[in-house]
Tab-separated table of C-alpha atoms and ligand atoms in Angstrom:
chain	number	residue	atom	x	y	z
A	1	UNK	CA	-7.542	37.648	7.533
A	2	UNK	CA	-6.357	35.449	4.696
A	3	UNK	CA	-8.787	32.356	3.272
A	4	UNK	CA	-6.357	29.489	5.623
A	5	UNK	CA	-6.766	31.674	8.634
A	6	UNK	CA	-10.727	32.094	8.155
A	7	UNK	CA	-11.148	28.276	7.528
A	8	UNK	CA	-8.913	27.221	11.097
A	9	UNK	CA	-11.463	30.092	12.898
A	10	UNK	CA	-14.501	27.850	11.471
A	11	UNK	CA	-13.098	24.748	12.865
A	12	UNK	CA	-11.783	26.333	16.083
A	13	UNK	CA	-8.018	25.937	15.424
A	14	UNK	CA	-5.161	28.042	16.644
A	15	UNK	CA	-2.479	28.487	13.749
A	16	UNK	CA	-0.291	27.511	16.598
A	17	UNK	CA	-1.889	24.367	16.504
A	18	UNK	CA	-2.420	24.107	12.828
A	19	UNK	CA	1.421	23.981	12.537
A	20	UNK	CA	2.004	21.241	15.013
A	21	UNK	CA	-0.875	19.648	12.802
A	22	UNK	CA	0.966	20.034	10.072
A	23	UNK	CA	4.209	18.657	11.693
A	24	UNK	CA	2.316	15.536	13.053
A	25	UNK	CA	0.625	15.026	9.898
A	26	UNK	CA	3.992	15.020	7.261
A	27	UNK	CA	5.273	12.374	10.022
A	28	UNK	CA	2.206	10.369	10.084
A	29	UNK	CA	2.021	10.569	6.197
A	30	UNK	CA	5.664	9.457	6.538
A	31	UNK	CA	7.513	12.076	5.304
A	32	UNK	CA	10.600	14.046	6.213
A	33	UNK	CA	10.271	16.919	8.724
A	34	UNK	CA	11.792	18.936	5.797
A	35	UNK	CA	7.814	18.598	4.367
A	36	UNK	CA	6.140	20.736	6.659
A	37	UNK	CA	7.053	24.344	5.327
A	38	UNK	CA	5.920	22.988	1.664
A	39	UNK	CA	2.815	21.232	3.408
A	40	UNK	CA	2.438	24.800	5.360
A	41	UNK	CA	2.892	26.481	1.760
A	42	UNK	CA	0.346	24.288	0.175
A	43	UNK	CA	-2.065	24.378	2.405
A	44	UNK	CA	-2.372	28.160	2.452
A	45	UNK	CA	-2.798	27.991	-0.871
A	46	UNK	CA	-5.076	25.025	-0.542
A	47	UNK	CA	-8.380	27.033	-1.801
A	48	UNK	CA	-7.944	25.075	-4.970
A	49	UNK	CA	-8.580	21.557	-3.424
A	50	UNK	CA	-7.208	18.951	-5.965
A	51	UNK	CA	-10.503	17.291	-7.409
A	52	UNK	CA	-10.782	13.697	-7.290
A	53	UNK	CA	-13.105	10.725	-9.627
A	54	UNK	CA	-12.809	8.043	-7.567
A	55	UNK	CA	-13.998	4.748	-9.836
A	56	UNK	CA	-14.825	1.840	-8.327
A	57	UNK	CA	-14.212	-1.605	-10.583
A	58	UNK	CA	-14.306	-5.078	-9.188
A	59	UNK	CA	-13.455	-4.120	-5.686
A	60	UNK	CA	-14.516	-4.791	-2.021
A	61	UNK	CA	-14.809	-0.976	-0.924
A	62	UNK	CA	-12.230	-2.219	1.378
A	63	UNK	CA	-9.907	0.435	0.154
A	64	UNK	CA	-12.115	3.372	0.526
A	65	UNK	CA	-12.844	2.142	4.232
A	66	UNK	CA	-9.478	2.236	5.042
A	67	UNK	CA	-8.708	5.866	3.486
A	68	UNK	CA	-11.677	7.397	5.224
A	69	UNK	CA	-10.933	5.119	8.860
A	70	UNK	CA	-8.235	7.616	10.487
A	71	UNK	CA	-8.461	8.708	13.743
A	72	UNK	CA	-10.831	11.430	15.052
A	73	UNK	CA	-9.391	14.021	14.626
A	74	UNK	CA	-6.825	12.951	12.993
A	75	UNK	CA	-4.299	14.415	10.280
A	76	UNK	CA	-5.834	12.038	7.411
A	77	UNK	CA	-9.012	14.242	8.693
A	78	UNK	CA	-7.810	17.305	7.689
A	79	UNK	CA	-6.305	15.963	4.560
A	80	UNK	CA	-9.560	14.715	3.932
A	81	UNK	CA	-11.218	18.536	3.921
A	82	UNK	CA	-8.095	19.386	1.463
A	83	UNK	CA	-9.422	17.324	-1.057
A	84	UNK	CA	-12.580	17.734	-3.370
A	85	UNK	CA	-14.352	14.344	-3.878
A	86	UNK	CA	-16.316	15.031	-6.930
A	87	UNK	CA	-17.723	12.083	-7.492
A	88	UNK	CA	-17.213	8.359	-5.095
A	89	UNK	CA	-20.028	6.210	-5.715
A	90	UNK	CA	-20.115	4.960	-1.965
A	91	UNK	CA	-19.220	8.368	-0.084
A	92	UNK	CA	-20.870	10.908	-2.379
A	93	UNK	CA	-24.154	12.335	-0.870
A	94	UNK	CA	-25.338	13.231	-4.748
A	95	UNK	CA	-26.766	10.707	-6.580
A	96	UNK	CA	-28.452	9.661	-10.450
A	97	UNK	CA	-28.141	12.972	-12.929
A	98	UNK	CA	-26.599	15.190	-9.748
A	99	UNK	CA	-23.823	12.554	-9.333
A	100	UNK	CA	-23.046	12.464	-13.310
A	101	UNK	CA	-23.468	15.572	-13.630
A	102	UNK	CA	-20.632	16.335	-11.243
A	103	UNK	CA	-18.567	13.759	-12.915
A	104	UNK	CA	-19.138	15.198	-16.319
A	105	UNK	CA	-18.507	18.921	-15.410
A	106	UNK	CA	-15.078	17.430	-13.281
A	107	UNK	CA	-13.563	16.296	-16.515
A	108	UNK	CA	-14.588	19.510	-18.709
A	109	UNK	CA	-12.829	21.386	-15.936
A	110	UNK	CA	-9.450	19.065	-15.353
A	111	UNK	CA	-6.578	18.682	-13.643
A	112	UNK	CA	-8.018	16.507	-11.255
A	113	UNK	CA	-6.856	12.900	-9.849
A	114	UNK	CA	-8.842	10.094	-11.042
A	115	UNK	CA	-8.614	7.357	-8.403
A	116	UNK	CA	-9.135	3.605	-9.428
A	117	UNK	CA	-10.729	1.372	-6.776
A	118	UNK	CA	-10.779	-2.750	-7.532
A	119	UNK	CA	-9.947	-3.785	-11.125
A	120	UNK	CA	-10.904	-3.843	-14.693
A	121	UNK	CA	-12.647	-6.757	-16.404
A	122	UNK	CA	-11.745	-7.160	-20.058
A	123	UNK	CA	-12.279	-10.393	-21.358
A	124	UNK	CA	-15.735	-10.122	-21.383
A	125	UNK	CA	-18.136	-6.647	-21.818
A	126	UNK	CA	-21.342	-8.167	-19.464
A	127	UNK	CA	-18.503	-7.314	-16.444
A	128	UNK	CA	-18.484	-4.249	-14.158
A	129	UNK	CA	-20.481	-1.033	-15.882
A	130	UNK	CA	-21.056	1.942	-13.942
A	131	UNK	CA	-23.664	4.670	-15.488
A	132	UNK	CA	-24.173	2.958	-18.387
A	133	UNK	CA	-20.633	2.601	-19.188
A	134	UNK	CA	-18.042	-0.090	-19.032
A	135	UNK	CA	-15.206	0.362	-16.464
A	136	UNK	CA	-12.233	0.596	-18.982
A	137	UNK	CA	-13.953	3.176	-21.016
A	138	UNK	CA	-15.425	5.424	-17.919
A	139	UNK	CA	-11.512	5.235	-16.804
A	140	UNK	CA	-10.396	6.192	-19.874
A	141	UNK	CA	-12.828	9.029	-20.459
A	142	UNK	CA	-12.204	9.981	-17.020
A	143	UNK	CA	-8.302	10.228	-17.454
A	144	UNK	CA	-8.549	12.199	-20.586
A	145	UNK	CA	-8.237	15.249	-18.915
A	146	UNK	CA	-6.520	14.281	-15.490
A	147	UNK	CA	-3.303	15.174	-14.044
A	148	UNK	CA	-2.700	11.530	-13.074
A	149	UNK	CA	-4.495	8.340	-12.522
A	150	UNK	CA	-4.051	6.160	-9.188
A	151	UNK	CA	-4.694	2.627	-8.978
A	152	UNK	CA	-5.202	2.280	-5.765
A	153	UNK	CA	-4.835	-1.118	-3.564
A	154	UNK	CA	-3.691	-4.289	-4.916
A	155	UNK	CA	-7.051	-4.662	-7.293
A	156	UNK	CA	-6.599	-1.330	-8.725
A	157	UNK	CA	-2.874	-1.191	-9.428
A	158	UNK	CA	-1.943	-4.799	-10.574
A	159	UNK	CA	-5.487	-6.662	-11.190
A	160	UNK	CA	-5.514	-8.124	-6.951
A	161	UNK	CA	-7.454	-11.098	-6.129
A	162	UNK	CA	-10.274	-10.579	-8.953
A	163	UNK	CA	-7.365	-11.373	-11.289
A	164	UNK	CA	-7.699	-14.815	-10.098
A	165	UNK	CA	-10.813	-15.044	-11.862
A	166	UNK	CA	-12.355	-15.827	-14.962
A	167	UNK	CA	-12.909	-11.293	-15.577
A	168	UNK	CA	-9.465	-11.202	-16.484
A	169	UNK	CA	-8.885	-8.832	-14.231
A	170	UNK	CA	-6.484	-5.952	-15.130
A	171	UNK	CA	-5.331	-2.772	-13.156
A	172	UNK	CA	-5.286	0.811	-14.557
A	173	UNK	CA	-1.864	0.935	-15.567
A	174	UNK	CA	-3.275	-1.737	-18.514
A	175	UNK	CA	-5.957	0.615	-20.211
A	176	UNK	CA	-4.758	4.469	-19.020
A	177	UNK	CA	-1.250	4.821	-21.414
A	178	UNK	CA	-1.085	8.437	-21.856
A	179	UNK	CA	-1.276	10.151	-18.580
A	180	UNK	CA	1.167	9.368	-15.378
A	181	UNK	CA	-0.211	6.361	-13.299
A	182	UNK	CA	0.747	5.967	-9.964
A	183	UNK	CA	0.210	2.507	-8.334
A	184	UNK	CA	-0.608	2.488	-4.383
A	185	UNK	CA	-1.302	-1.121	-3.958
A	186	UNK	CA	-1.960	-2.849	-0.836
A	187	UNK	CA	-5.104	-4.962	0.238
A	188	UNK	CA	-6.834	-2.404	1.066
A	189	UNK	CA	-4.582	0.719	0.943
A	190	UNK	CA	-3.160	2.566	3.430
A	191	UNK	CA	-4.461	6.009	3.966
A	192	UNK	CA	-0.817	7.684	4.302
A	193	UNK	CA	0.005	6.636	1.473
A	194	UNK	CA	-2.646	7.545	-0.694
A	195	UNK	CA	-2.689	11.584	1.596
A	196	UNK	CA	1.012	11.433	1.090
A	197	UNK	CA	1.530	11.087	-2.528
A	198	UNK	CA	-1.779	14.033	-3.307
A	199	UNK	CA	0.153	16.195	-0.657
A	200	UNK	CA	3.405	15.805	-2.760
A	201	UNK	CA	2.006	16.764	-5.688
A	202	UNK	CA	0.365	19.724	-3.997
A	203	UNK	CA	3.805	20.841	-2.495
A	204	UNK	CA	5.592	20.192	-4.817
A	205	UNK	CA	3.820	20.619	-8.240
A	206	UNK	CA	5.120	16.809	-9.409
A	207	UNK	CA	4.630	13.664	-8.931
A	208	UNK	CA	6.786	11.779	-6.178
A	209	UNK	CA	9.502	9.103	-7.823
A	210	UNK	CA	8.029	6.050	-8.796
A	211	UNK	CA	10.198	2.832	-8.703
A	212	UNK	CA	9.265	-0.229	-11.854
A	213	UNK	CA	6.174	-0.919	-10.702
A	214	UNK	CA	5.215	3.028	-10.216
A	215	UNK	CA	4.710	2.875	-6.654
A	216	UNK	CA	5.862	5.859	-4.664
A	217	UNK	CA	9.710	5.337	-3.416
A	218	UNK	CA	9.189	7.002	-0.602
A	219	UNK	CA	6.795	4.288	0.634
A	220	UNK	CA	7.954	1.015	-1.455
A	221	UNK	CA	11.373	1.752	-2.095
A	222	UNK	CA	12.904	-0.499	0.972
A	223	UNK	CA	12.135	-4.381	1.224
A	224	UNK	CA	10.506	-4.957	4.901
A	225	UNK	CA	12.580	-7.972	5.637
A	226	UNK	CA	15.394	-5.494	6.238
A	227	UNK	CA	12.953	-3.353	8.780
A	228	UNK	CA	11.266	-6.205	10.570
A	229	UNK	CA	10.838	-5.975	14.248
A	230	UNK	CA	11.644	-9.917	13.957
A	231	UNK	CA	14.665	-9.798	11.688
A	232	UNK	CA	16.995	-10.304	14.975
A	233	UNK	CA	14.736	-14.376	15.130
A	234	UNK	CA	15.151	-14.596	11.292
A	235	UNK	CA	19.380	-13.894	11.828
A	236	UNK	CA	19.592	-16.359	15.043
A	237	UNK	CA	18.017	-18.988	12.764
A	238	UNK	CA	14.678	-18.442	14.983
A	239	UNK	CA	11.384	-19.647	13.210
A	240	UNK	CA	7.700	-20.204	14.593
A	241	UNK	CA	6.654	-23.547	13.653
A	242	UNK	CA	3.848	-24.101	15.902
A	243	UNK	CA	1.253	-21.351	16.554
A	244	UNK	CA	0.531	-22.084	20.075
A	245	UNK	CA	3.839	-21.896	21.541
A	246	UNK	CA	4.276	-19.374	23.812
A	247	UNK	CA	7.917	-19.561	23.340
A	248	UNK	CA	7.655	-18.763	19.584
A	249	UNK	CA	5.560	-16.064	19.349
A	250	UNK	CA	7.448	-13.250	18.147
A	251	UNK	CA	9.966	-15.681	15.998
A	252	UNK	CA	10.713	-14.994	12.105
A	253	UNK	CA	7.474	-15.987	10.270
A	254	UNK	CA	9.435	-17.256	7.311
A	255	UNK	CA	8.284	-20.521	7.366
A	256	UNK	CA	4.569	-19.937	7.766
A	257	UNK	CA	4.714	-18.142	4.310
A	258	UNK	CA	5.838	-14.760	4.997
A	259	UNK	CA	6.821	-12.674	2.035
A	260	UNK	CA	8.614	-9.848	3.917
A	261	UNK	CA	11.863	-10.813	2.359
A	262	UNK	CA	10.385	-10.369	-1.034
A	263	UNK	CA	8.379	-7.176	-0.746
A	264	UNK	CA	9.077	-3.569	-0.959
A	265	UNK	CA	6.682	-1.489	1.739
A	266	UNK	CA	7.227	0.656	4.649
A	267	UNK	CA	4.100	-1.005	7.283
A	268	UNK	CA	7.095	-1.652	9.229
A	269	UNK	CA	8.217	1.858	9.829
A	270	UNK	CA	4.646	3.640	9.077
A	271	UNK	CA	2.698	0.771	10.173
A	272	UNK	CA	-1.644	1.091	10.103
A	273	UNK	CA	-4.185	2.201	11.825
A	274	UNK	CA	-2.782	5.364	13.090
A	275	UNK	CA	0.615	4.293	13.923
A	276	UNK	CA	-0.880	1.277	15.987
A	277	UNK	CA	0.274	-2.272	14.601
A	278	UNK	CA	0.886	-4.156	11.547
A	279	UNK	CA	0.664	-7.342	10.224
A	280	UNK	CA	3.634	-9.046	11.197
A	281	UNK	CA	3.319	-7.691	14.823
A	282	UNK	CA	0.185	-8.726	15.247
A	283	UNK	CA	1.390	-11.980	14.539
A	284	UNK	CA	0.458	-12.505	10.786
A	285	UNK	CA	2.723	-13.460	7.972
A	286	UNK	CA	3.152	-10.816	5.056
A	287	UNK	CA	1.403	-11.538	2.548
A	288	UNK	CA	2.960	-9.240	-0.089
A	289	UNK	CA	-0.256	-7.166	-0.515
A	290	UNK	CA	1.818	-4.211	-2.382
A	291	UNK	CA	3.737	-6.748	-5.074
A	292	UNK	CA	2.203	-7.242	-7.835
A	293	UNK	CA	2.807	-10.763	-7.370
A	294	UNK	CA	0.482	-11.014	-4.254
A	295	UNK	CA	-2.950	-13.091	-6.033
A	296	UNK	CA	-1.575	-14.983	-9.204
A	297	UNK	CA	-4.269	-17.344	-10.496
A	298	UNK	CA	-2.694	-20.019	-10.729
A	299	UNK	CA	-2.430	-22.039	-13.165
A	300	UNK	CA	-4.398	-19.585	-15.916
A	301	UNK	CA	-2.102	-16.900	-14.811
A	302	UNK	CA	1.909	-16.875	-15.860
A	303	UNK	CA	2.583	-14.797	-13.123
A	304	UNK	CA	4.553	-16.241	-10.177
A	305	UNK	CA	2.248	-15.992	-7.168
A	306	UNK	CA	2.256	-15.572	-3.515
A	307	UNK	CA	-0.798	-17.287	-3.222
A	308	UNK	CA	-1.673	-19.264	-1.302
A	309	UNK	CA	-1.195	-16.803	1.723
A	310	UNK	CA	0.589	-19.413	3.630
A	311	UNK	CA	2.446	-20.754	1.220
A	312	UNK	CA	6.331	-20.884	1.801
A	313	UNK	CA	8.403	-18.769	-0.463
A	314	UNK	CA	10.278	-20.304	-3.155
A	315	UNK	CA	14.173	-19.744	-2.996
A	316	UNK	CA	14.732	-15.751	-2.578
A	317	UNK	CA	18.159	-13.899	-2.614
A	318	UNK	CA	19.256	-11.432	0.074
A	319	UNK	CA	21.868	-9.001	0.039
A	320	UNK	CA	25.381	-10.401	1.882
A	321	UNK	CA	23.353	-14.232	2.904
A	322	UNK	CA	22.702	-15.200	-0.650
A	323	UNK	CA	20.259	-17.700	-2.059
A	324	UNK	CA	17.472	-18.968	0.522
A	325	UNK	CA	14.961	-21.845	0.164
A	326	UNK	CA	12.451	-21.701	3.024
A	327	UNK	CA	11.490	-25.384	2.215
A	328	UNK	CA	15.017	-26.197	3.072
A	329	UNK	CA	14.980	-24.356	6.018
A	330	UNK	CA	11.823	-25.807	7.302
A	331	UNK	CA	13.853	-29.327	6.489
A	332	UNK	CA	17.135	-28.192	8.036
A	333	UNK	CA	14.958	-26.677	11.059
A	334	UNK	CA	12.889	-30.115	11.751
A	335	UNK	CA	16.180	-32.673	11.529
A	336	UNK	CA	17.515	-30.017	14.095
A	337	UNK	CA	15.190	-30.392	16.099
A	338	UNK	CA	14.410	-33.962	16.048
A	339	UNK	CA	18.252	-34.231	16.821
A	340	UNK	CA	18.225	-31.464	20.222
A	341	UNK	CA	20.538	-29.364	18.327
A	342	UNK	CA	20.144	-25.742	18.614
A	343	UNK	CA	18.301	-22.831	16.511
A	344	UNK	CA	21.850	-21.194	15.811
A	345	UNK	CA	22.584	-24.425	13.383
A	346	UNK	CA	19.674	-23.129	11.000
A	347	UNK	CA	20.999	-19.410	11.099
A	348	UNK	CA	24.418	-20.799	10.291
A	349	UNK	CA	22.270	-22.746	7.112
A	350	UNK	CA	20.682	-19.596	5.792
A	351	UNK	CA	24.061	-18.015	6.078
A	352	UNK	CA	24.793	-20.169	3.806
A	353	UNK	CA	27.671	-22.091	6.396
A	354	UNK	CA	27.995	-25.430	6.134
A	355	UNK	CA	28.404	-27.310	9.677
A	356	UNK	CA	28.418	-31.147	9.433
A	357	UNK	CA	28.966	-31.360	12.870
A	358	UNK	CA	25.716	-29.808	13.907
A	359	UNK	CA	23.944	-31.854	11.058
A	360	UNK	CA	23.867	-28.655	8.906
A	361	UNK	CA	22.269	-29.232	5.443
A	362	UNK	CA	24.616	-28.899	2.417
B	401	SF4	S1	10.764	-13.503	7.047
B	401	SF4	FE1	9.032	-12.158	7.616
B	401	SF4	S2	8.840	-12.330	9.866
B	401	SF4	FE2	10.858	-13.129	9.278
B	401	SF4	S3	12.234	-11.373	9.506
B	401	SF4	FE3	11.606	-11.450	7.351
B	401	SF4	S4	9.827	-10.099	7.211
B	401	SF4	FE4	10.142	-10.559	9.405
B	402	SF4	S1	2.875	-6.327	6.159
B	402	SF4	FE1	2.705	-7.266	4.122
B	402	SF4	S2	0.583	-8.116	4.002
B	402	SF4	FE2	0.673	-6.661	5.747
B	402	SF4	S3	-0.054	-4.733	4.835
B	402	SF4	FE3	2.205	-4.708	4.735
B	402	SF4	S4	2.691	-5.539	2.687
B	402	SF4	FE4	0.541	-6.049	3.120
């Protein structure tokens, strides 16, 4: 009886089973069904769990409870057992000299995954130490003998909401230059997507394609405009304007600030929780949590924003309609309104149509 086989007899599962496991777990990591012979592979040769250092900056654990809050039992569980956490300052039972002592003998050995939770402060050294240590250099020690480092949710990859602050809050990409980064961004992360990309490099011996902002394409690689469930409201010129109407409530959130139309994300298709919901169904704007644009600070930060979270979108571009102002189309939608004229006026605006006769805005 091989190592695989004795480890499903200690949990009490059938390798009929397992493989349905593994089918139900490549789709829930959203994957193609073409994954589960590799995942099958990799798995049988999963004695050598991939080690993780999971670092924790200036971060709301929110991320870690979202990778360890999958279903029971669910696939994400089973990924879980697949991986080694060496060292997590919230989840590890070892603490003090045990806990460092882990960490330390983790980087002699290498090859692992070091995973970056919140950001890095680096404007000022009295910010965010761990062990003694300031974040940038534990992350950089860390990485020295990695395979790759992760930033994970919006804090770790791009800087996140802490950027908004006076830490000058950077994400890993800004201090780890020498070893591949992989940005999963997101506030917090979603668990498939963090499973998904370790379980592609253990298939596959590489790291999945990155698009410009190194974010898996297999998860950001598609703008989630073009997969909203409301995208039919957003084409019929269809927009919620009032929260409590009953008649609204699954119309195009475009004017209540969502950012679907600029950001690149699969919650659509994948969605959270298990395959449950996501934001926009549960009746939220986007926010653009994976973009790196999602918490600019303003005015002491030259990046272009999303923030405030309800904020309307400047003028975006979409493939086929062209330029789009939502400010307009709130403006366009309200004289419509005022004036009885129908919804399909506004869709005929953001087409870009102009139609005087239905008091269409030029
Ligand atoms: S603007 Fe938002 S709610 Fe409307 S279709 Fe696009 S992604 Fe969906
Ligand atoms: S729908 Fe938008 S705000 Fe919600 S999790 Fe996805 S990217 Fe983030």
């Amino acid at each position: 009886m091989d190592s695989l086989d004795k480890a499903l007899e200690k949990k009490g599962i059938k390798r009929r089973d397992f493989l349905k496991l593994m089918t139900a777990t490549v789709a829930a990591l959203g994957l193609s069904e073409a994954y589960v012979p590799k995942m099958v592979e990799a798995v049988e040769k999963g004695v050598k769990k991939p080690a993780i250092i999971w670092i924790k900056g200036q971060d709301c654990t929110g991320c870690t409870t979202s990778a360890i809050s999958s279903l029971d039992p669910g696939p994400a569980e089973i990924i879980l057992d697949l991986l080694s956490f060496r060292y997590h300052e919230t989840i590890m039972a070892a603490s003090g000299k045990q806990a460092l002592e882990a960490y330390d003998a983790t980087i002699k050995e290498g090859g692992h995954f070091v995973v970056l939770e919140g950001s890095i402060p680096v404007t000022d050294d009295r910010y965010c130490k761990s062990g003694g240590k300031l974040i940038k250099d534990k992350i950089a020690h860390a990485a020295e003998t990695a395979t790759a480092v992760i930033g994970l949710g919006a804090c770790g990859a791009y800087g996140g909401i802490p950027a908004a602050g006076p830490t000058g809050a950077v994400g890993v990409d800004a201090i780890v230059k020498d070893k591949p980064v992989i940005n999963l961004p997101g506030c917090p992360v979603n668990p498939r997507w963090l499973f998904g990309t370790v379980m592609h490099y253990l298939m596959f011996n590489e790291l999945p394609e990155l698009d410009e902002y190194k974010r898996p394409k297999i998860y950001f690689g598609n703008l989630l405009h073009d997969n909203c469930p409301r995208r039919g409201r957003f084409e019929r010129g269809e927009f919620l304007t009032d929260w409590n109407s009953d008649e609204q409530k699954d119309w195009c959130l475009l004017l209540m600030g969502c950012k679907g139309p600029k950001t690149y994300t699969d919650c659509a298709q994948g969605l959270w929780n298990d395959g449950v919901n996501f934001c926009i169904n549960a009746g939220s704007p986007c926010s653009g949590c994976t973009q790196p644009e999602f918490y600019a600070a303003g005015e002491a930060d030259s990046r272009v924003g999303f923030s405030p979270l309800y904020k309307r979108q400047d003028s975006f571009a979409l493939p086929g309609i062209g330029g789009i102002d939502a400010e307009k189309v709130g403006k366009v939608m309200a004289g419509v309104t005022a004036a009885g004229i129908g919804a399909h006026a506004v869709a005929n605006v953001i087409r870009g149509k102009k139609n005087n006769e239905e008091g269409g805005d030029k």
